[in-house]
PDB file of C-alpha atoms in Angstrom:
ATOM      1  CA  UNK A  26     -32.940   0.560 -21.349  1.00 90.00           C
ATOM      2  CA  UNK A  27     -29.698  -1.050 -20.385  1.00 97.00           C
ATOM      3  CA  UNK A  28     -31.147  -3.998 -18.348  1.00 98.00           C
ATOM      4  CA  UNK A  29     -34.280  -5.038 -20.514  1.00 97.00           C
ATOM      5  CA  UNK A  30     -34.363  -8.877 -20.416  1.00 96.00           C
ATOM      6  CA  UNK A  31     -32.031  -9.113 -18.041  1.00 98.00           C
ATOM      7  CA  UNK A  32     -32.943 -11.163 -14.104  1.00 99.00           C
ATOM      8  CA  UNK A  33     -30.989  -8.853 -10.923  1.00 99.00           C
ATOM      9  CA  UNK A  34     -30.549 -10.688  -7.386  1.00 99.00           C
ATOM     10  CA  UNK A  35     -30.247  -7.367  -4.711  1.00 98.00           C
ATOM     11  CA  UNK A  36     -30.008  -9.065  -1.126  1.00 98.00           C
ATOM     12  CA  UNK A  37     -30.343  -6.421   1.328  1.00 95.00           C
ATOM     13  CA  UNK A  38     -32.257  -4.588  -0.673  1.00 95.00           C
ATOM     14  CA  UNK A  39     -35.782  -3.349   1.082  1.00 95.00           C
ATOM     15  CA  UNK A  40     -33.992   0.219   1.826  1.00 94.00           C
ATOM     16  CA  UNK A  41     -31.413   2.349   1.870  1.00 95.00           C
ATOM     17  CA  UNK A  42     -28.136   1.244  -0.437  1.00 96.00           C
ATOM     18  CA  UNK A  43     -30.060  -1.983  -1.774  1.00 97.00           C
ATOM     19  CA  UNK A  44     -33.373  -0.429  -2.197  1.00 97.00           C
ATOM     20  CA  UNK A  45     -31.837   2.728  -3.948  1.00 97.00           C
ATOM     21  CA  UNK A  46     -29.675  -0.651  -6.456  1.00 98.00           C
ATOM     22  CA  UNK A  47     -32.988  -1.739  -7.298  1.00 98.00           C
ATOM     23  CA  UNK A  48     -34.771   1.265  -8.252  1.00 98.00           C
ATOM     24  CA  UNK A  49     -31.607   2.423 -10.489  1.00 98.00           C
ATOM     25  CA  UNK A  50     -31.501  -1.568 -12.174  1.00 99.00           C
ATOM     26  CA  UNK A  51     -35.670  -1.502 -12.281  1.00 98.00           C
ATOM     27  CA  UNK A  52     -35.217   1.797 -14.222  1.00 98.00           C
ATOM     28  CA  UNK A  53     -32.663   0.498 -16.471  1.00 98.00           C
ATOM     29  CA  UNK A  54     -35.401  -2.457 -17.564  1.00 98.00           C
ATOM     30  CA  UNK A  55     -34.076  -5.721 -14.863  1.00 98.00           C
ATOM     31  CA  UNK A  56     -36.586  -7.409 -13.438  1.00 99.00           C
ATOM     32  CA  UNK A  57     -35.511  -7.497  -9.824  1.00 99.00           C
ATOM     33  CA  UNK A  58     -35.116 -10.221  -7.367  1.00 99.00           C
ATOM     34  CA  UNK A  59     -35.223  -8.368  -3.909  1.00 98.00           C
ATOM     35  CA  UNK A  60     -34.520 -10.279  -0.946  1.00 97.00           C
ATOM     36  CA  UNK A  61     -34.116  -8.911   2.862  1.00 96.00           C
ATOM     37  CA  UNK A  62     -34.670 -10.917   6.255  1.00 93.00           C
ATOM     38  CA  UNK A  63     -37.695 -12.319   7.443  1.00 93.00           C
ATOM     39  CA  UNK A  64     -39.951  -9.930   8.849  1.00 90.00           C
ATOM     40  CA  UNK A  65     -38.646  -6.763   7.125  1.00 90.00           C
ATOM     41  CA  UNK A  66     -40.792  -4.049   7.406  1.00 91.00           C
ATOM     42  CA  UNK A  67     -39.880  -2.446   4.144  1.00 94.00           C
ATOM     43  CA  UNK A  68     -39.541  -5.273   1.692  1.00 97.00           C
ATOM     44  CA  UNK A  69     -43.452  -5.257   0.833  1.00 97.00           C
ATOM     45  CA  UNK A  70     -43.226  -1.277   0.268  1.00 97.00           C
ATOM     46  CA  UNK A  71     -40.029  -1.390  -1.644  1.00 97.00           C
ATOM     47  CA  UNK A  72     -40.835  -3.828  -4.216  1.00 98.00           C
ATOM     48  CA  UNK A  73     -44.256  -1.944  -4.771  1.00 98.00           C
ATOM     49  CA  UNK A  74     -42.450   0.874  -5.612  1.00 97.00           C
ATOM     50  CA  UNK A  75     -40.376  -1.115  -7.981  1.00 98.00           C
ATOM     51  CA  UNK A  76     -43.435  -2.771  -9.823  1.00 98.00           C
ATOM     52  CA  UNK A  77     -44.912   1.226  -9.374  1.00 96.00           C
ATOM     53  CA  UNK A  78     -42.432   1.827 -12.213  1.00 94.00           C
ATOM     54  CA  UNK A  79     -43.685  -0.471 -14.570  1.00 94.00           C
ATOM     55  CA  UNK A  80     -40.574  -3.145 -13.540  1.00 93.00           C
ATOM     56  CA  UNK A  81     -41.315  -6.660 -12.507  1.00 98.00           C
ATOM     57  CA  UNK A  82     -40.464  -7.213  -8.913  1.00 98.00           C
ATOM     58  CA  UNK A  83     -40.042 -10.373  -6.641  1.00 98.00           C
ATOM     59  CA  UNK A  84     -39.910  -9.906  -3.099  1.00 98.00           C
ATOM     60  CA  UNK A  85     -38.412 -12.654  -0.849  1.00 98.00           C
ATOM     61  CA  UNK A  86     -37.963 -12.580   2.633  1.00 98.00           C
ATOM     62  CA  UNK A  87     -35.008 -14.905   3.834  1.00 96.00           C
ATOM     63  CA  UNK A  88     -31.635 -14.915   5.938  1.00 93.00           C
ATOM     64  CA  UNK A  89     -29.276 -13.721   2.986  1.00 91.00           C
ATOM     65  CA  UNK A  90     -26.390 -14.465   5.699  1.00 91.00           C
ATOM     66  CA  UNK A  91     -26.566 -18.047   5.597  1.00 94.00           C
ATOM     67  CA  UNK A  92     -25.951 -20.653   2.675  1.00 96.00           C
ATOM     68  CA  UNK A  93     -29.627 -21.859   3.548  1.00 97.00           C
ATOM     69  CA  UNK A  94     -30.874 -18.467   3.102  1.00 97.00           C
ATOM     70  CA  UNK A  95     -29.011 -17.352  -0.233  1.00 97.00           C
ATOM     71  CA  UNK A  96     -30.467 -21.013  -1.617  1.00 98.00           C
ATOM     72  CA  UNK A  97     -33.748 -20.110  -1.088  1.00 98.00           C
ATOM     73  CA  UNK A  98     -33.077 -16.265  -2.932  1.00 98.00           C
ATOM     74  CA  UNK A  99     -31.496 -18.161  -5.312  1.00 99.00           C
ATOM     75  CA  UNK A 100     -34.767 -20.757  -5.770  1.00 99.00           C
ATOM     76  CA  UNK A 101     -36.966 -18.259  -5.858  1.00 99.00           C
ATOM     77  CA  UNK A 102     -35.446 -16.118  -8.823  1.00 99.00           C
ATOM     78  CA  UNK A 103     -35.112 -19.323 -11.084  1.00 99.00           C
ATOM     79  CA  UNK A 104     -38.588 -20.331 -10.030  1.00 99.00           C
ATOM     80  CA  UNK A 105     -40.109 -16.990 -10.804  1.00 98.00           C
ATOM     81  CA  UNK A 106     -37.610 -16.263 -13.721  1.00 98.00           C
ATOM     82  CA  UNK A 107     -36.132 -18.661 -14.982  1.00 98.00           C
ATOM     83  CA  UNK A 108     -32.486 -17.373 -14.936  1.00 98.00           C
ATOM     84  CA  UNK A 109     -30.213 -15.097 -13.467  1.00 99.00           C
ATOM     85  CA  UNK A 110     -27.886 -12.496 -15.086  1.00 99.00           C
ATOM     86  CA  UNK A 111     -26.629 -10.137 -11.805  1.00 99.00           C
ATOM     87  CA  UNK A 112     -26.167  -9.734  -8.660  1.00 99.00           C
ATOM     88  CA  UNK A 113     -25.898  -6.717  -6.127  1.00 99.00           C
ATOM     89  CA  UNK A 114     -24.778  -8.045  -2.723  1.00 98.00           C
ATOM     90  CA  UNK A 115     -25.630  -5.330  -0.131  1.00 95.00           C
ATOM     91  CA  UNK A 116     -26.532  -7.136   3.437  1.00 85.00           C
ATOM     92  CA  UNK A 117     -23.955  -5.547   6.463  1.00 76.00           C
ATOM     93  CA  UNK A 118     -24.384  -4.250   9.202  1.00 75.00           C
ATOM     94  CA  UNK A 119     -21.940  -2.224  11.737  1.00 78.00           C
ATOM     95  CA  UNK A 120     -21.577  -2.112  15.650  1.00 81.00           C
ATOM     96  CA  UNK A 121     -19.084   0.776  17.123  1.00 79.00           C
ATOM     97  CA  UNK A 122     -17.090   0.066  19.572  1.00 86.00           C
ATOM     98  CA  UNK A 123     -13.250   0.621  20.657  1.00 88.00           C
ATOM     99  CA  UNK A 124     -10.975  -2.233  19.329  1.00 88.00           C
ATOM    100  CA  UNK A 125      -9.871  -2.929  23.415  1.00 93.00           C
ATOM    101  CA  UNK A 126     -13.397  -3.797  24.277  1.00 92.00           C
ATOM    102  CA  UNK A 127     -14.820  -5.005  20.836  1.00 90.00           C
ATOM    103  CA  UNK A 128     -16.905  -8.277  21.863  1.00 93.00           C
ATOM    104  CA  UNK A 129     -15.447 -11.384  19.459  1.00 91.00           C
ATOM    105  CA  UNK A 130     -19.500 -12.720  19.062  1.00 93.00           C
ATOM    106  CA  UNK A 131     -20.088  -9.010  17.482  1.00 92.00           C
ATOM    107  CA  UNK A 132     -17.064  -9.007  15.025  1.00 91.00           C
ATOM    108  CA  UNK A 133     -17.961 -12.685  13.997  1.00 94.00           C
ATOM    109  CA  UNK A 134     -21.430 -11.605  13.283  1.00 91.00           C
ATOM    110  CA  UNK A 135     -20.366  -8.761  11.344  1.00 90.00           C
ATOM    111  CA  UNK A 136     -18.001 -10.851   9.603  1.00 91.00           C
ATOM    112  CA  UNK A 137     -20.569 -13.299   8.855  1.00 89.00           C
ATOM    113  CA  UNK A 138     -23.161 -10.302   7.668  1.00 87.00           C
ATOM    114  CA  UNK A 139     -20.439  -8.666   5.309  1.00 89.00           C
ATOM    115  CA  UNK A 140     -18.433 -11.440   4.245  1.00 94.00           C
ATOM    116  CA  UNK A 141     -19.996 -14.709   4.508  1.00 94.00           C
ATOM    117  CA  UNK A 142     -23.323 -14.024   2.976  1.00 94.00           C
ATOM    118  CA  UNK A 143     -21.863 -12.471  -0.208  1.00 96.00           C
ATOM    119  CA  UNK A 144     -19.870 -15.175  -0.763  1.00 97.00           C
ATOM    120  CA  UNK A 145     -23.043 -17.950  -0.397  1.00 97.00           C
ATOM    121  CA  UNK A 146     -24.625 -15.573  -2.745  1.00 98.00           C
ATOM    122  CA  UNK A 147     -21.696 -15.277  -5.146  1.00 98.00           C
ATOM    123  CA  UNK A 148     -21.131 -18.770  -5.292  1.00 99.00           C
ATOM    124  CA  UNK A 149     -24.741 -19.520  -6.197  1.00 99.00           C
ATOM    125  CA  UNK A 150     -24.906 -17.300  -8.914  1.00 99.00           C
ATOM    126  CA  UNK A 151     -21.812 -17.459 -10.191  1.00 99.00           C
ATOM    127  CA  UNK A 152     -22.258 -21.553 -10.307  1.00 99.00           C
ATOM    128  CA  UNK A 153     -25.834 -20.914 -12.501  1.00 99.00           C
ATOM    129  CA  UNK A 154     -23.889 -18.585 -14.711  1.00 99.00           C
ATOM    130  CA  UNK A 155     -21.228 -20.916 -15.182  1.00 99.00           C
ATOM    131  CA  UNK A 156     -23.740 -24.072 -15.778  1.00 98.00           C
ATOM    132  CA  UNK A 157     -25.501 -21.792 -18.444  1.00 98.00           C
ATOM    133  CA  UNK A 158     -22.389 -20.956 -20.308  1.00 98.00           C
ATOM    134  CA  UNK A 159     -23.562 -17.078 -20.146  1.00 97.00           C
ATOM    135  CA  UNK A 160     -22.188 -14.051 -18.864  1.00 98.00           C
ATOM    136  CA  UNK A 161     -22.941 -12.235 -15.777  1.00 99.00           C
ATOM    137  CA  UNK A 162     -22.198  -9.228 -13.308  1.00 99.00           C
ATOM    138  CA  UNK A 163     -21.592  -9.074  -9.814  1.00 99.00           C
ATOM    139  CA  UNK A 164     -21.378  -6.543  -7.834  1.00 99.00           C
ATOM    140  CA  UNK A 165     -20.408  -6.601  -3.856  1.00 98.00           C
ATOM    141  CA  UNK A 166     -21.530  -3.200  -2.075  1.00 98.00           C
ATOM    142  CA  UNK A 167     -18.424  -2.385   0.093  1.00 97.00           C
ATOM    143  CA  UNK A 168     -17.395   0.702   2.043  1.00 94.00           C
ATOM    144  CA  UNK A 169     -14.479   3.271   2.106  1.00 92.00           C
ATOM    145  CA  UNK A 170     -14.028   2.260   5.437  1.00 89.00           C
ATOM    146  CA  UNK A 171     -11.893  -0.945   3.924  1.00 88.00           C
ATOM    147  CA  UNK A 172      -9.195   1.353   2.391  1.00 90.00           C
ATOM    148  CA  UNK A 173      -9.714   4.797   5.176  1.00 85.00           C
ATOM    149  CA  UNK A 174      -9.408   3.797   8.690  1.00 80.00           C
ATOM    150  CA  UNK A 175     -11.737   5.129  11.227  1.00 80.00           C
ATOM    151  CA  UNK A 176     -12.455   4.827  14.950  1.00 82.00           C
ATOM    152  CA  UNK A 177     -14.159   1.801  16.500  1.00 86.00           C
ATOM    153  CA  UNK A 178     -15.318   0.161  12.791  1.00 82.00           C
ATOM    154  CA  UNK A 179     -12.427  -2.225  13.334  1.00 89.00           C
ATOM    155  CA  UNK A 180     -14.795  -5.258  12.633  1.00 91.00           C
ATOM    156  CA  UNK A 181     -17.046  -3.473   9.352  1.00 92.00           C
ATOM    157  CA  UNK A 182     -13.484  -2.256   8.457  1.00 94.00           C
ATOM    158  CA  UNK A 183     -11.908  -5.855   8.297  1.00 93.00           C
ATOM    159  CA  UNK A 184     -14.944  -7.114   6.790  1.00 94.00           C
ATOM    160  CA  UNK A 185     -15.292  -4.740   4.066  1.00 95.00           C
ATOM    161  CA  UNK A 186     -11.238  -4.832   3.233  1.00 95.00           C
ATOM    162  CA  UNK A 187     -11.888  -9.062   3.078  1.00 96.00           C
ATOM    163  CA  UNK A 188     -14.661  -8.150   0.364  1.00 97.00           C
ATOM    164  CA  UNK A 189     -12.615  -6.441  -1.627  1.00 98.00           C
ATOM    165  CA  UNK A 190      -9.872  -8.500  -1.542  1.00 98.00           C
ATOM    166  CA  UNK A 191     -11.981 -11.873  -2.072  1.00 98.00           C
ATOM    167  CA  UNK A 192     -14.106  -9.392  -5.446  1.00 98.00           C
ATOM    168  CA  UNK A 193     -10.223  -9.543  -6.972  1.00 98.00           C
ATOM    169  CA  UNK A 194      -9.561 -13.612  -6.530  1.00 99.00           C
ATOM    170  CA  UNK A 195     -13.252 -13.760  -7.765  1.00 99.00           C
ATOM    171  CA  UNK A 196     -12.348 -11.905 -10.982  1.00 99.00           C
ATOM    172  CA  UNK A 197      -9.090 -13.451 -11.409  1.00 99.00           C
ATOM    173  CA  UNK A 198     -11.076 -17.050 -11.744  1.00 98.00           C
ATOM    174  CA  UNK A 199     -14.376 -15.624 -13.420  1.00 99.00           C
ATOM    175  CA  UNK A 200     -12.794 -13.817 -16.422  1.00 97.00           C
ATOM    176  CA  UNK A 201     -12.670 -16.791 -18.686  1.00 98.00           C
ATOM    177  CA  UNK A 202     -15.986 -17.020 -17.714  1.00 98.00           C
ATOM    178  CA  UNK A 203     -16.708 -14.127 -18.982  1.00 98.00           C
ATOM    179  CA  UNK A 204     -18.294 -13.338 -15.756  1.00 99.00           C
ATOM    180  CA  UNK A 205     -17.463  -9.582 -14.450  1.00 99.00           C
ATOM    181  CA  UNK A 206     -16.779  -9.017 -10.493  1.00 99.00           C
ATOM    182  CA  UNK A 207     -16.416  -5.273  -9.121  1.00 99.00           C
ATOM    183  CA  UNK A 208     -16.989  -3.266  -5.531  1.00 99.00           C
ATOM    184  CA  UNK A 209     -18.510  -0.120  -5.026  1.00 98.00           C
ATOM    185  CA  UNK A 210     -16.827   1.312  -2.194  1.00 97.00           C
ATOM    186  CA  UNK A 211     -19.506   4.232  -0.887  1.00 96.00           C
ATOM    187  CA  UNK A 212     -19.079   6.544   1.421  1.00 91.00           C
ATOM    188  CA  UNK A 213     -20.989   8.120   3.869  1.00 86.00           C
ATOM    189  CA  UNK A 214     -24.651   7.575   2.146  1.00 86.00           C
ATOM    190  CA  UNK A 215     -27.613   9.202   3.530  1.00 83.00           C
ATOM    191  CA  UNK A 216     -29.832   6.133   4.439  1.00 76.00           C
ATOM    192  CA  UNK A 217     -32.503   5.295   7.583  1.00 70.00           C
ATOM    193  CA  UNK A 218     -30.045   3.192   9.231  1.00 70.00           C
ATOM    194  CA  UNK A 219     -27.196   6.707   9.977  1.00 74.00           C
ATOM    195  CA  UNK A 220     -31.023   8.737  10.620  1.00 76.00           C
ATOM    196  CA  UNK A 221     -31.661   6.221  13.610  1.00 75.00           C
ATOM    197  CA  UNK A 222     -27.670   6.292  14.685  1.00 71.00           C
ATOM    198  CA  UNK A 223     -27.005  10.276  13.789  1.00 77.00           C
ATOM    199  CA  UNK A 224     -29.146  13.168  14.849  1.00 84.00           C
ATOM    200  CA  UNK A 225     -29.519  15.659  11.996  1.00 85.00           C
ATOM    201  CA  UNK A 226     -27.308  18.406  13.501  1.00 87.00           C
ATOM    202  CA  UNK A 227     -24.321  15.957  13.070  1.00 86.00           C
ATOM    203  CA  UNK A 228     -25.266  14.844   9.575  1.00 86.00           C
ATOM    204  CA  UNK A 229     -25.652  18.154   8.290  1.00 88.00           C
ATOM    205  CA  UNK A 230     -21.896  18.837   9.866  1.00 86.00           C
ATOM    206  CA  UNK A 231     -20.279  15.585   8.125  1.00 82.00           C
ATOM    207  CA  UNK A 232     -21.891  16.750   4.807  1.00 86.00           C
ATOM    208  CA  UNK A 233     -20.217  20.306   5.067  1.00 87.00           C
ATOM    209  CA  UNK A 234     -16.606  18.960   5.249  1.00 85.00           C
ATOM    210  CA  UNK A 235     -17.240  16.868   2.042  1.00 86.00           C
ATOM    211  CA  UNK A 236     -16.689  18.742  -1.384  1.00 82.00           C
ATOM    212  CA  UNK A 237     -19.850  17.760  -2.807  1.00 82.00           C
ATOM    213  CA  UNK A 238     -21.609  19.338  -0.064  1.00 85.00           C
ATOM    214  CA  UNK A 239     -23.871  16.464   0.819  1.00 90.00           C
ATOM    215  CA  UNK A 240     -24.329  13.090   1.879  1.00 92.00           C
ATOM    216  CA  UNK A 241     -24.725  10.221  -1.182  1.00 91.00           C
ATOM    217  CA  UNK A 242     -28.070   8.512  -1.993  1.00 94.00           C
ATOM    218  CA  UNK A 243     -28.987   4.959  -2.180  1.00 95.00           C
ATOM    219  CA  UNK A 244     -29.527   6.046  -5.787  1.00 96.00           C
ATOM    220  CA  UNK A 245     -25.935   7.734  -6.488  1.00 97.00           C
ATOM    221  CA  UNK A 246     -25.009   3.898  -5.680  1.00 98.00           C
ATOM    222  CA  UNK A 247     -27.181   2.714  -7.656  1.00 98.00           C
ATOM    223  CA  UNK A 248     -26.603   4.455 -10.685  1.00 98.00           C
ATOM    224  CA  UNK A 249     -22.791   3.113 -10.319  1.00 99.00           C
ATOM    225  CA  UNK A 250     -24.663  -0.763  -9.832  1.00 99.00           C
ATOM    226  CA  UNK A 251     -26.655  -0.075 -13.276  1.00 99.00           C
ATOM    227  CA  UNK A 252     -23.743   0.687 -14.503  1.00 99.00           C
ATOM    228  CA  UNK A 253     -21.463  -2.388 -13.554  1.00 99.00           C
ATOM    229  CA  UNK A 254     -24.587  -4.436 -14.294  1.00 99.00           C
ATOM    230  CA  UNK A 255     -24.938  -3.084 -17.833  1.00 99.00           C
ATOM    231  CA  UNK A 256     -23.072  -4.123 -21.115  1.00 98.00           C
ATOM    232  CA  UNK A 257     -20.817  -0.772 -20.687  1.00 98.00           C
ATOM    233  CA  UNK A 258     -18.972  -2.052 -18.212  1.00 98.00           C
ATOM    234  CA  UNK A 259     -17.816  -5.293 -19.895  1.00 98.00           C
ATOM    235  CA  UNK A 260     -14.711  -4.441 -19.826  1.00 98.00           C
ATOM    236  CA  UNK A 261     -14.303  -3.774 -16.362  1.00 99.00           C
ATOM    237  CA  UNK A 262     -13.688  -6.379 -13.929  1.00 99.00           C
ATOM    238  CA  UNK A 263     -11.443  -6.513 -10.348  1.00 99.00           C
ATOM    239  CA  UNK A 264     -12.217  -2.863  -9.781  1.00 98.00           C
ATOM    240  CA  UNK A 265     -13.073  -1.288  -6.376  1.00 98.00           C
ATOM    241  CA  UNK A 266     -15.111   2.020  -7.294  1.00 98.00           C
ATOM    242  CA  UNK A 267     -15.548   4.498  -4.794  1.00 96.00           C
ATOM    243  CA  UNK A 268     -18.708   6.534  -5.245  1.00 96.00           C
ATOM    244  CA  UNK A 269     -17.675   8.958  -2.082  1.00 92.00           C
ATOM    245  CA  UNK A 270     -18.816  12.424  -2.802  1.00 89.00           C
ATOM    246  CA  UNK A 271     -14.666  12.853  -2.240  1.00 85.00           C
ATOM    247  CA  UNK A 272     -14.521  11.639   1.174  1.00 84.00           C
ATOM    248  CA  UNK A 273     -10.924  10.779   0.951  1.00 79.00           C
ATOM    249  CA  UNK A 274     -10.579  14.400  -0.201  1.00 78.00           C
ATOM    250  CA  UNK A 275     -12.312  15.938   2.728  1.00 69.00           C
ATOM    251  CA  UNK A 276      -9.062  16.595   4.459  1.00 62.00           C
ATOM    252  CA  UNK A 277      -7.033  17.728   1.582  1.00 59.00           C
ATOM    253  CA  UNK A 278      -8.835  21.275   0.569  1.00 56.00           C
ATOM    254  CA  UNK A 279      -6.959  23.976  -0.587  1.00 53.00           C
ATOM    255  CA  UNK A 280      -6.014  26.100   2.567  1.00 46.00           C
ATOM    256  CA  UNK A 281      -7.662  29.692   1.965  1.00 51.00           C
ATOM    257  CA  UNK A 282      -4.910  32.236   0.804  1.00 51.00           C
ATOM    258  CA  UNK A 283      -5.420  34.684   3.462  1.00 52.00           C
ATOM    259  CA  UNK A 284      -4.978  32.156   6.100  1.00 44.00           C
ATOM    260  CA  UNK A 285      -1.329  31.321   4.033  1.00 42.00           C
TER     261      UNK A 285
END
């Protein structure tokens, strides 16, 4: 196991993208520090399944947006454990609408969701790892919608592209540190949050333009997380990692030779 001994922070993690994180790092040996926002209906079920595996599994409910909210995650993980080792930063949420009547409340909440809260987080952990004299992982879940534009995202878009950008300076100042900071840019990733937006005719249509055939899991992420979490990825730092199923490729199939 890749993780034994080792304490994981996943904020936004009672389903989908951050629930699929922790299962991957629970398997791997981490005990897991899983934190969504107060009154999630999934964080009790999701951390049961974790401790279902034999893992160790804390389960905090709190604002992982705010400072206030990160301090109490980040309380509650040295209380229960002691330490800290990594952190998957996963909270975000998106609201379509056209750029020309894009409400400025909604893109500063977004901005706050994606951007804000994974800093507080960041700094928290990265200021314990620092204190300790230890090394540590971080790991900010971002979205190929920073780097491949799309229609009426322009707030999740700017968000996520701010993440990436603020994972480099991160990893520019952590090195010495020995502290590792990476992205995982997914793509589209099969999760409840596109079942309640998409109907299933329309999923089943984006999955047949990508070359993989499908839309990702939580776990596909997840395995990548484990991964930038784990000693094999000590040399890796600054990197944005898509784990996309080839969206960017979707367009850019070989046109059939009879059609030529």
């Amino acid at each position: 196991m890749k993780l034994k001994n080792h304490i994981a922070i996943i904020t936004g993690g009672a389903r989908g993208i951050g629930f699929g994180c922790a299962l991957e790092l629970a398997k791997e040996g981490a005990s897991i520090v899983l934190s969504d926002r107060p009154g999630s209906a999934e964080l009790a079920g999701a951390a049961d399944a974790i401790r279902a595996l034999g893992g160790r599994c804390l389960a905090v409910e709190a604002d992982a947006f705010s400072r206030e909210g990160c301090e109490a995650v980040m309380a509650a993980a040295l209380a229960e454990f002691g330490d800290v080792d990594a952190l998957v930063s996963v909270p975000a949420y998106n609201r379509r609408a056209s750029f020309l009547d894009y409400e400025g409340e909604v893109f500063e909440g977004i901005l706050k969701s994606a951007l804000l809260g994974s800093f507080h987080m960041s700094q928290l952990v990265c200021r314990h790892l620092v204190a300790r004299k230890k090394p540590g992982k971080v790991v900010f879940i971002s979205s190929v919608l920073a780097r491949v534009p799309n229609s009426r995202c322009v707030a999740y878009s700017a968000a996520k592209a701010a993440l990436n950008s603020m994972m480099q300076t991160m990893a520019v100042e952590l090195f010495e540190h020995h502290i590792n900071v990476n992205v995982i840019e997914p793509g589209w990733i099969d999760t409840p949050g596109e079942r309640e937006h998409y109907s299933d005719e329309t999923i089943a249509a984006e999955a047949r333009k990508l070359p993989w055939g499908r839309l990702g899991t939580g776990e596909d992420i997840g395995k990548a997380a484990a991964y930038l979490c784990s000693s094999d990825s000590d040399y890796v730092t600054g990197t944005i990692l898509p784990v996309d199923g080839g969206y960017r490729l979707k367009h850019c199939r070989d046109v059939p030779a009879e059609t030529v």
